[in-house]
mmCIF file of C-alpha atoms in Angstrom:
data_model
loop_
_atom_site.group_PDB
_atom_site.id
_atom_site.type_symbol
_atom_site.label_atom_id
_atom_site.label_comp_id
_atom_site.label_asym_id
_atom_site.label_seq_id
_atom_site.Cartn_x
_atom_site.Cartn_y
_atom_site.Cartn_z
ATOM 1 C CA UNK A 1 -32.897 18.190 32.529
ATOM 2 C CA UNK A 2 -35.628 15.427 33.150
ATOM 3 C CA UNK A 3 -34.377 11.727 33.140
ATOM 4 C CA UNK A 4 -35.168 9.485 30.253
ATOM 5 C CA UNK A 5 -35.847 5.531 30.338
ATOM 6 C CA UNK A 6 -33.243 5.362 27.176
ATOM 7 C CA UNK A 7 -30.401 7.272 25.931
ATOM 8 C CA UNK A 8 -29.222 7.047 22.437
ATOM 9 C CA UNK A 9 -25.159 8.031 21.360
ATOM 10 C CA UNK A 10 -24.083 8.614 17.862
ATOM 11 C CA UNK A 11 -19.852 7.561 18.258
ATOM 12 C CA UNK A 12 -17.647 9.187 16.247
ATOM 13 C CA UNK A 13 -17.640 12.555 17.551
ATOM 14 C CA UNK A 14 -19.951 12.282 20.389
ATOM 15 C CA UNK A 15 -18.245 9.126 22.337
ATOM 16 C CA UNK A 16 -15.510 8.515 20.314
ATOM 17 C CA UNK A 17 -12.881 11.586 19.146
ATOM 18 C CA UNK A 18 -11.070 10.221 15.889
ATOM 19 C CA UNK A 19 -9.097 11.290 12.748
ATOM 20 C CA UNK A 20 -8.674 9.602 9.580
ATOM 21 C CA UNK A 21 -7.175 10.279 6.157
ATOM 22 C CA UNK A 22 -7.758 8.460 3.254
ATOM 23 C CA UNK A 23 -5.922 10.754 0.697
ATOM 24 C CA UNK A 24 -2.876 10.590 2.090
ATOM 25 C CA UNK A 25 0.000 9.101 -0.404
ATOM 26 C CA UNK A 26 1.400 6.488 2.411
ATOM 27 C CA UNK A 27 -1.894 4.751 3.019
ATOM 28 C CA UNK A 28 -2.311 4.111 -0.835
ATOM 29 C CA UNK A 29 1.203 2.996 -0.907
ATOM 30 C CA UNK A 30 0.892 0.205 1.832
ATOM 31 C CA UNK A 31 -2.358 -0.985 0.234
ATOM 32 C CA UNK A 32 -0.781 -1.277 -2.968
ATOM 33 C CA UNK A 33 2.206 -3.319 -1.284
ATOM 34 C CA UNK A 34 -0.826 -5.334 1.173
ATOM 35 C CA UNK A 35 -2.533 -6.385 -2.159
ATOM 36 C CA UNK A 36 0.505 -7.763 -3.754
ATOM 37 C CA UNK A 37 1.409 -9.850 -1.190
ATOM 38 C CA UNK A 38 -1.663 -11.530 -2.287
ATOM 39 C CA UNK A 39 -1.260 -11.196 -5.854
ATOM 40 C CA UNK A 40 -3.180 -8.277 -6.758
ATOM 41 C CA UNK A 41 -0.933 -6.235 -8.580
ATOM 42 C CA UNK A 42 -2.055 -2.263 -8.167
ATOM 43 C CA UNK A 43 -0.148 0.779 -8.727
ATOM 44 C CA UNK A 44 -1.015 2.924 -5.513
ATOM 45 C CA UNK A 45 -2.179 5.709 -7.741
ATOM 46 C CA UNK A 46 -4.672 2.527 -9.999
ATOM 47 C CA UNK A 47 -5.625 1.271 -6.764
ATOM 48 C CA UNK A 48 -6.876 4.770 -5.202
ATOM 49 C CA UNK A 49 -8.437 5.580 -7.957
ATOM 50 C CA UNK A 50 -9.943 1.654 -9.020
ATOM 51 C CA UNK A 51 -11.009 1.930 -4.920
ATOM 52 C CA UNK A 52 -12.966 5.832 -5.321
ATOM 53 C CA UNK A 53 -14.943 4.046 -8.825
ATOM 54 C CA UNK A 54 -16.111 0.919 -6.673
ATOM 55 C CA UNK A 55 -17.122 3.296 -3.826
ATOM 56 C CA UNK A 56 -19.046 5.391 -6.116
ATOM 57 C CA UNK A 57 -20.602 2.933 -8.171
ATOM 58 C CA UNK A 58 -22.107 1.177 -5.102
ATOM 59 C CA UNK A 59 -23.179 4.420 -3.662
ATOM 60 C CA UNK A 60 -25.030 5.474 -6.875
ATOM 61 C CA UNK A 61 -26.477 1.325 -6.484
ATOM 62 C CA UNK A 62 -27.651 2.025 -3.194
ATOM 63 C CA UNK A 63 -29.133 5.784 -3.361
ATOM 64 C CA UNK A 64 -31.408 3.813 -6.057
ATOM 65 C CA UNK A 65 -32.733 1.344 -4.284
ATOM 66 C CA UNK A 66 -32.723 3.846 -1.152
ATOM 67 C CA UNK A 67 -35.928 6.531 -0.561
ATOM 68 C CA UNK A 68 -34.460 9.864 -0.650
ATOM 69 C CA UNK A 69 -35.534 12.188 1.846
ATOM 70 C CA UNK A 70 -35.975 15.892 0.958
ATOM 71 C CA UNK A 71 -32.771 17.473 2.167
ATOM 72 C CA UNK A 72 -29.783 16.892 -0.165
ATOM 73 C CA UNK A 73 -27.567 18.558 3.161
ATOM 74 C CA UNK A 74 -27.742 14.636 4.181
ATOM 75 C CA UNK A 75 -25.779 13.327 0.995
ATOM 76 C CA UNK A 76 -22.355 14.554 2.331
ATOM 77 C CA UNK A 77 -19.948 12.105 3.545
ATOM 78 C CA UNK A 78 -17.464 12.296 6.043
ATOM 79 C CA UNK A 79 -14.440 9.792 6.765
ATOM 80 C CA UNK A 80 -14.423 8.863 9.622
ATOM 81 C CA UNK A 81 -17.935 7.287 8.467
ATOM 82 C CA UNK A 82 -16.082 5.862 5.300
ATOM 83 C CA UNK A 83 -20.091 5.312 3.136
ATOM 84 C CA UNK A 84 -21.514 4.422 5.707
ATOM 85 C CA UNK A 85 -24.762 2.857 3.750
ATOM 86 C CA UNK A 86 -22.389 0.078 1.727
ATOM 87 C CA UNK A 87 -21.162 -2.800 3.690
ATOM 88 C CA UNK A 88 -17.159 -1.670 2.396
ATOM 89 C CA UNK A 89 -15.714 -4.813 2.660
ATOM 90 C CA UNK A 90 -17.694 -5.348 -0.658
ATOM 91 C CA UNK A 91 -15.165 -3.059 -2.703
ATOM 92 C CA UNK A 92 -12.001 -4.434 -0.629
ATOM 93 C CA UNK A 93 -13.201 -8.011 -1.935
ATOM 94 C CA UNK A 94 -13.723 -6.604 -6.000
ATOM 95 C CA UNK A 95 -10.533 -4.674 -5.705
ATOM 96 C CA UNK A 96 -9.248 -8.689 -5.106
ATOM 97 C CA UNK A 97 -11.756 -10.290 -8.023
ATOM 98 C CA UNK A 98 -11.202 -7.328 -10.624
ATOM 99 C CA UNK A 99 -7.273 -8.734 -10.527
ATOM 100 C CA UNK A 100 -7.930 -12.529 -10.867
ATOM 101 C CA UNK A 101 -7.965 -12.968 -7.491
ATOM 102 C CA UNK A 102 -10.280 -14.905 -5.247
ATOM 103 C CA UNK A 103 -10.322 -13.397 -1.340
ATOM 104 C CA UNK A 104 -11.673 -15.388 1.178
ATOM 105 C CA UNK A 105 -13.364 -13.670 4.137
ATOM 106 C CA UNK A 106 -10.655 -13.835 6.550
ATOM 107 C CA UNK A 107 -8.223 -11.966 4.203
ATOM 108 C CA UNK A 108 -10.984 -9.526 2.798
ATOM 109 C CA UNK A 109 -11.857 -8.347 6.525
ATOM 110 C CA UNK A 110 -8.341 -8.093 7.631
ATOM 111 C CA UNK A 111 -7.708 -5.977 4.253
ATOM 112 C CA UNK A 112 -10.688 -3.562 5.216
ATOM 113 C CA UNK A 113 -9.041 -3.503 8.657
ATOM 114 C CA UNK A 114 -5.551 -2.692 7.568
ATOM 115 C CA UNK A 115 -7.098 -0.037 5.179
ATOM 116 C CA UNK A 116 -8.609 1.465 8.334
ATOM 117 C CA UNK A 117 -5.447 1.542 10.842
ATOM 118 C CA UNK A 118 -3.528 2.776 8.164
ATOM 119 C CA UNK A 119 -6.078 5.730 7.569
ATOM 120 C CA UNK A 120 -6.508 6.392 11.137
ATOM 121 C CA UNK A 121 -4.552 8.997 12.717
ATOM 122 C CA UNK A 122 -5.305 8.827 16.888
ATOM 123 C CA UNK A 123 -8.610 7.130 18.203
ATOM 124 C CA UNK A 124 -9.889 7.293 21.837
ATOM 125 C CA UNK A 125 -12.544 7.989 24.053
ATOM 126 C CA UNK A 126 -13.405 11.657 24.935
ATOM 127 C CA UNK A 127 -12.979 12.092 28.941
ATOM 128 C CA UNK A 128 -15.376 11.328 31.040
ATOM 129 C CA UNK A 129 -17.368 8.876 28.084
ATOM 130 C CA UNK A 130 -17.167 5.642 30.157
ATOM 131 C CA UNK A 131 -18.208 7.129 33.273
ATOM 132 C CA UNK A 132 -21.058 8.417 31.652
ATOM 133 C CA UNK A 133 -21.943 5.099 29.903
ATOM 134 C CA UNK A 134 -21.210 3.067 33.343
ATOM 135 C CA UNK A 135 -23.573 6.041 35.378
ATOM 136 C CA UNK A 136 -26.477 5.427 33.365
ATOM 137 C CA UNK A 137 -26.848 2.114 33.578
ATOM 138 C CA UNK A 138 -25.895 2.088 36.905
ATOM 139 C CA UNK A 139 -29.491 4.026 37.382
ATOM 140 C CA UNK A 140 -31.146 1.056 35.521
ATOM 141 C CA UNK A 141 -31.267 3.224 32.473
ATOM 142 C CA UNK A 142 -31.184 1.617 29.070
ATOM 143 C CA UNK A 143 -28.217 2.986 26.667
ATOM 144 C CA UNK A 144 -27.970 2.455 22.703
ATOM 145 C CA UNK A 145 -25.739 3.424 19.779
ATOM 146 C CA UNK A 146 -27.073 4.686 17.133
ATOM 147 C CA UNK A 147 -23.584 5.077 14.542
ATOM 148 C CA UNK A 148 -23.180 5.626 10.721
ATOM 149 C CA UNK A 149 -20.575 3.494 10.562
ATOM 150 C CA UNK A 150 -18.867 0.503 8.888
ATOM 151 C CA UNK A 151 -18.975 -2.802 11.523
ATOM 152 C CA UNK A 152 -15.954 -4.076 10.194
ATOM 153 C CA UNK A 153 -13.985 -1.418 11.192
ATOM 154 C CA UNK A 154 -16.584 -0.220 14.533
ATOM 155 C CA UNK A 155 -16.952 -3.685 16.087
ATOM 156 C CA UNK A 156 -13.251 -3.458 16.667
ATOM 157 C CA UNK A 157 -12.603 -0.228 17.518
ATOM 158 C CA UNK A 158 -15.352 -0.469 19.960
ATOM 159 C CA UNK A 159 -13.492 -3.314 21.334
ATOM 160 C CA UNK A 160 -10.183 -1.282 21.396
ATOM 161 C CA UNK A 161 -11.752 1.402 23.149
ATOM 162 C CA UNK A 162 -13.430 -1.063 25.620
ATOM 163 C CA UNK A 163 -16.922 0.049 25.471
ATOM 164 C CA UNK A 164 -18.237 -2.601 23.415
ATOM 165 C CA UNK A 165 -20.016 -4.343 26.223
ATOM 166 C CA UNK A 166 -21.636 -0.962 27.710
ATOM 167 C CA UNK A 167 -24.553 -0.610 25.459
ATOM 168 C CA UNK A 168 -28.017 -2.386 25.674
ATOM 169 C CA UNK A 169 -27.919 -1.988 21.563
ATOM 170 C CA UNK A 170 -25.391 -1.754 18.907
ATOM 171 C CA UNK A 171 -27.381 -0.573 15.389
ATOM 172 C CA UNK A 172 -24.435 0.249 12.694
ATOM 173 C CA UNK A 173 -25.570 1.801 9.505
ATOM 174 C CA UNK A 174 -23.702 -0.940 7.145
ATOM 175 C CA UNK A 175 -25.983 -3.750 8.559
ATOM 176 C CA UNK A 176 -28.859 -1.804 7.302
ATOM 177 C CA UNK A 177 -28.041 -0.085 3.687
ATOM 178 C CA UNK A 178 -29.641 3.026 5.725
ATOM 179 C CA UNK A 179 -27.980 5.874 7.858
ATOM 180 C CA UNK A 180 -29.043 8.671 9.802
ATOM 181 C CA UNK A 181 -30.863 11.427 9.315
ATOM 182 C CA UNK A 182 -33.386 8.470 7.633
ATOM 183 C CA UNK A 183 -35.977 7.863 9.747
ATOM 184 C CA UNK A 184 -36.255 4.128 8.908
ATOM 185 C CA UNK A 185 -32.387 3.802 10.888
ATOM 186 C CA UNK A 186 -34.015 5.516 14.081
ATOM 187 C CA UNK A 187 -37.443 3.448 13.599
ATOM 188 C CA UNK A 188 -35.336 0.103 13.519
ATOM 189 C CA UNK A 189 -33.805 0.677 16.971
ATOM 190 C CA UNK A 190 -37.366 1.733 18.197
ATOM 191 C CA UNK A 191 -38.841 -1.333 16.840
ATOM 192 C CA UNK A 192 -36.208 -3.442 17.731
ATOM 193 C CA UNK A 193 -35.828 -2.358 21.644
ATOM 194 C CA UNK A 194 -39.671 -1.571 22.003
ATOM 195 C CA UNK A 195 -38.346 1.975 22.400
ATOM 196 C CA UNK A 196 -40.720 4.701 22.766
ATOM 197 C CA UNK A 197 -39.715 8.415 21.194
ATOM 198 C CA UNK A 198 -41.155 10.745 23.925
ATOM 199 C CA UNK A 199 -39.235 8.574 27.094
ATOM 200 C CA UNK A 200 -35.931 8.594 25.176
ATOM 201 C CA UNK A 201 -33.033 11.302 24.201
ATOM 202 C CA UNK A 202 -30.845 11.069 21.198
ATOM 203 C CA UNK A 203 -27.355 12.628 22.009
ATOM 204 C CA UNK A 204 -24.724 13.427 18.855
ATOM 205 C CA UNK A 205 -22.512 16.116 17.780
ATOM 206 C CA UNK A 206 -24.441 16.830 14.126
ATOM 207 C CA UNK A 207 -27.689 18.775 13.570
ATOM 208 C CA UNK A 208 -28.536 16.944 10.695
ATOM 209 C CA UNK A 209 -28.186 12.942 11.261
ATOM 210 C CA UNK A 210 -28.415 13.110 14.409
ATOM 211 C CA UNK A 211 -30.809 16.048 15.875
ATOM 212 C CA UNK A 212 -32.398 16.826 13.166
ATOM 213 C CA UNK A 213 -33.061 12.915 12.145
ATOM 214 C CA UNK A 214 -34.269 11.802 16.053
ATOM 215 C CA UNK A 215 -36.734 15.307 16.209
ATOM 216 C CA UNK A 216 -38.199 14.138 13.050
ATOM 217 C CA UNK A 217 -39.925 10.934 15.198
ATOM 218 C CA UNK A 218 -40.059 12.588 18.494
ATOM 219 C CA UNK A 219 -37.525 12.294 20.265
ATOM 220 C CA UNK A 220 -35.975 14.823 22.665
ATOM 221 C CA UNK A 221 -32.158 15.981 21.684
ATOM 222 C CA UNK A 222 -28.896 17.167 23.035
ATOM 223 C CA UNK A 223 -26.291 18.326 20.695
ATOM 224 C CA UNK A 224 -22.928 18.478 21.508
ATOM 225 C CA UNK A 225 -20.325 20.821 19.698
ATOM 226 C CA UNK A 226 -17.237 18.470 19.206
ATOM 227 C CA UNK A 227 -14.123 19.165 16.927
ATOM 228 C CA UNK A 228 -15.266 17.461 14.430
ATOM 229 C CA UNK A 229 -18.999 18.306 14.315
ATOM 230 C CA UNK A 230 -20.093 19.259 10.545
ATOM 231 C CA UNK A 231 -20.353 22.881 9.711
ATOM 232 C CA UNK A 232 -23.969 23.911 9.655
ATOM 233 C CA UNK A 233 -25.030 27.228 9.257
ATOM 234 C CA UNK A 234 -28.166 27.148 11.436
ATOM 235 C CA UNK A 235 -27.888 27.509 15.131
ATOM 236 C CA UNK A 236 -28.846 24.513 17.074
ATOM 237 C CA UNK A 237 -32.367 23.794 17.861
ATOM 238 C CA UNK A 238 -32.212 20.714 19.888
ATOM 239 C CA UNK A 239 -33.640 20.724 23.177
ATOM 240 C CA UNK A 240 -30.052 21.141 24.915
ATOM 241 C CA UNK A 241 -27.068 22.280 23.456
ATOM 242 C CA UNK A 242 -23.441 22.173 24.767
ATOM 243 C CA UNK A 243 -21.057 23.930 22.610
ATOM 244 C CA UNK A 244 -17.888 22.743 23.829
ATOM 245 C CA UNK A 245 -17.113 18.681 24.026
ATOM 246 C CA UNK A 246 -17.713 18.017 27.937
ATOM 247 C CA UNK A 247 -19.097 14.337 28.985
ATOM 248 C CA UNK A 248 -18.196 15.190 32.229
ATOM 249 C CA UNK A 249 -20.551 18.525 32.607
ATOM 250 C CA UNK A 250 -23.274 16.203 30.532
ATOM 251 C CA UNK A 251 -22.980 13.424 33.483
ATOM 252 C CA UNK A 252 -23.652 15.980 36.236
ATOM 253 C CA UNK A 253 -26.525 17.298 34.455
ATOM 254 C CA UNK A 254 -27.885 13.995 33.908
ATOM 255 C CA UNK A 255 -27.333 12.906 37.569
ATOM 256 C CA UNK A 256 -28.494 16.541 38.909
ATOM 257 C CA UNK A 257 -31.763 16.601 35.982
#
């Protein structure tokens, strides 16, 4: 395995190994009970449902004003992602207005953040992930995430997890109404980090956003099998596979290249 000048993660997955629910009965009950406090008045069944309409309507919004790409395998959405191209805290703020009631910031993140720990069943680093973070730039190598994710709810975890400060770039897909596989997500790290493809390796546990997105403007790619990788029915075609989650084995072949 040659060494690279940069190394790009995807999180959830790949760094980070995390479970959510957001259909489960008790989440929608606390909500309902976390609005009222504030004077929103939901049922938990209005206020799943009044929540799923706001998503979608923003969603439908976005993919408007959004090029498509070609493959409609990249429309699927996943949880732990929570639409990933809308800045969420938008419907968490409308769930407020559509009842009369006029959040202010504080309360609208800390609503989007309860929503989250609620839906979140365990959180936490895969072994080995912060040694292989600290290695790399240790060797004066440059390291970047690269996450479909929502920055209300990442900045923290990232905190909680205490990895926030190990990256030389943070690029969440909420900041930029576009995720992976797009290539104008992976071209706005490049851009922004004078990042060239051909000295830099995109590591993430989904064939689609993230190997198939990152070979797509040249970059080399190493997929990683995690328990929560999509389902895909292709086999892997990046240019290093690991089919079992294993930062450790991926920081000896990095150090051994």
């Amino acid at each position: 395995m040659r060494l690279y000048r940069d190394y790009i993660f995807d999180l959830y997955g790949t760094l980070v190994d995390i479970r959510t629910n957001e259909k489960q009965q008790m989440l929608w009950n606390k909500m309902s009970l976390f609005y009222g406090y504030y004077g929103a008045d939901y049922t938990p069944e209005e206020l799943e449902i009044s929540y799923g309409t706001l998503v979608s309507e923003k969603e439908e919004k976005a993919g408007h004003k959004a090029e498509k790409t070609d493959d409609t395998e990249h429309e699927r959405l996943y949880a732990h992602e929570s639409y990933p191209e809308i800045p969420i805290e938008e419907v968490f703020r409308e769930l407020y207005t559509n009842k009369g009631i006029e959040a202010g910031e504080e309360l609208v993140i800390h609503t989007a953040q309860m929503f989250r720990v609620l839906s979140t069943h365990h959180i936490r680093l895969y072994a080995g992930a912060k040694e292989l973070l600290r290695q790399l730039r240790d060797m004066g190598r440059r390291v970047y995430l690269l996450s479909n994710a929502q920055r209300v709810f990442t900045e923290q975890e990232l905190r909680y997890l205490q990895i926030d400060d190990y990256f030389d770039g943070i690029l969440i897909s909420s900041d930029h109404g576009v995720k992976k596989p797009d290539e104008r997500f992976f071209r706005i790290l490049l851009d922004e980090y004078q990042i060239e493809p051909e000295n830099a390796l995109m590591i993430g546990n989904d064939l689609d956003s993230d190997i198939a997105g990152a070979k797509r403007i040249g970059m080399d790619t190493f997929y990683i099998h995690s328990d929560i990788s999509p389902e895909c029915s292709r086999k892997s075609d990046a240019d290093y596979t690991m089919m079992k989650m294993d930062l450790r084995s991926l920081r000896r072949q990095i150090l051994l290249r």
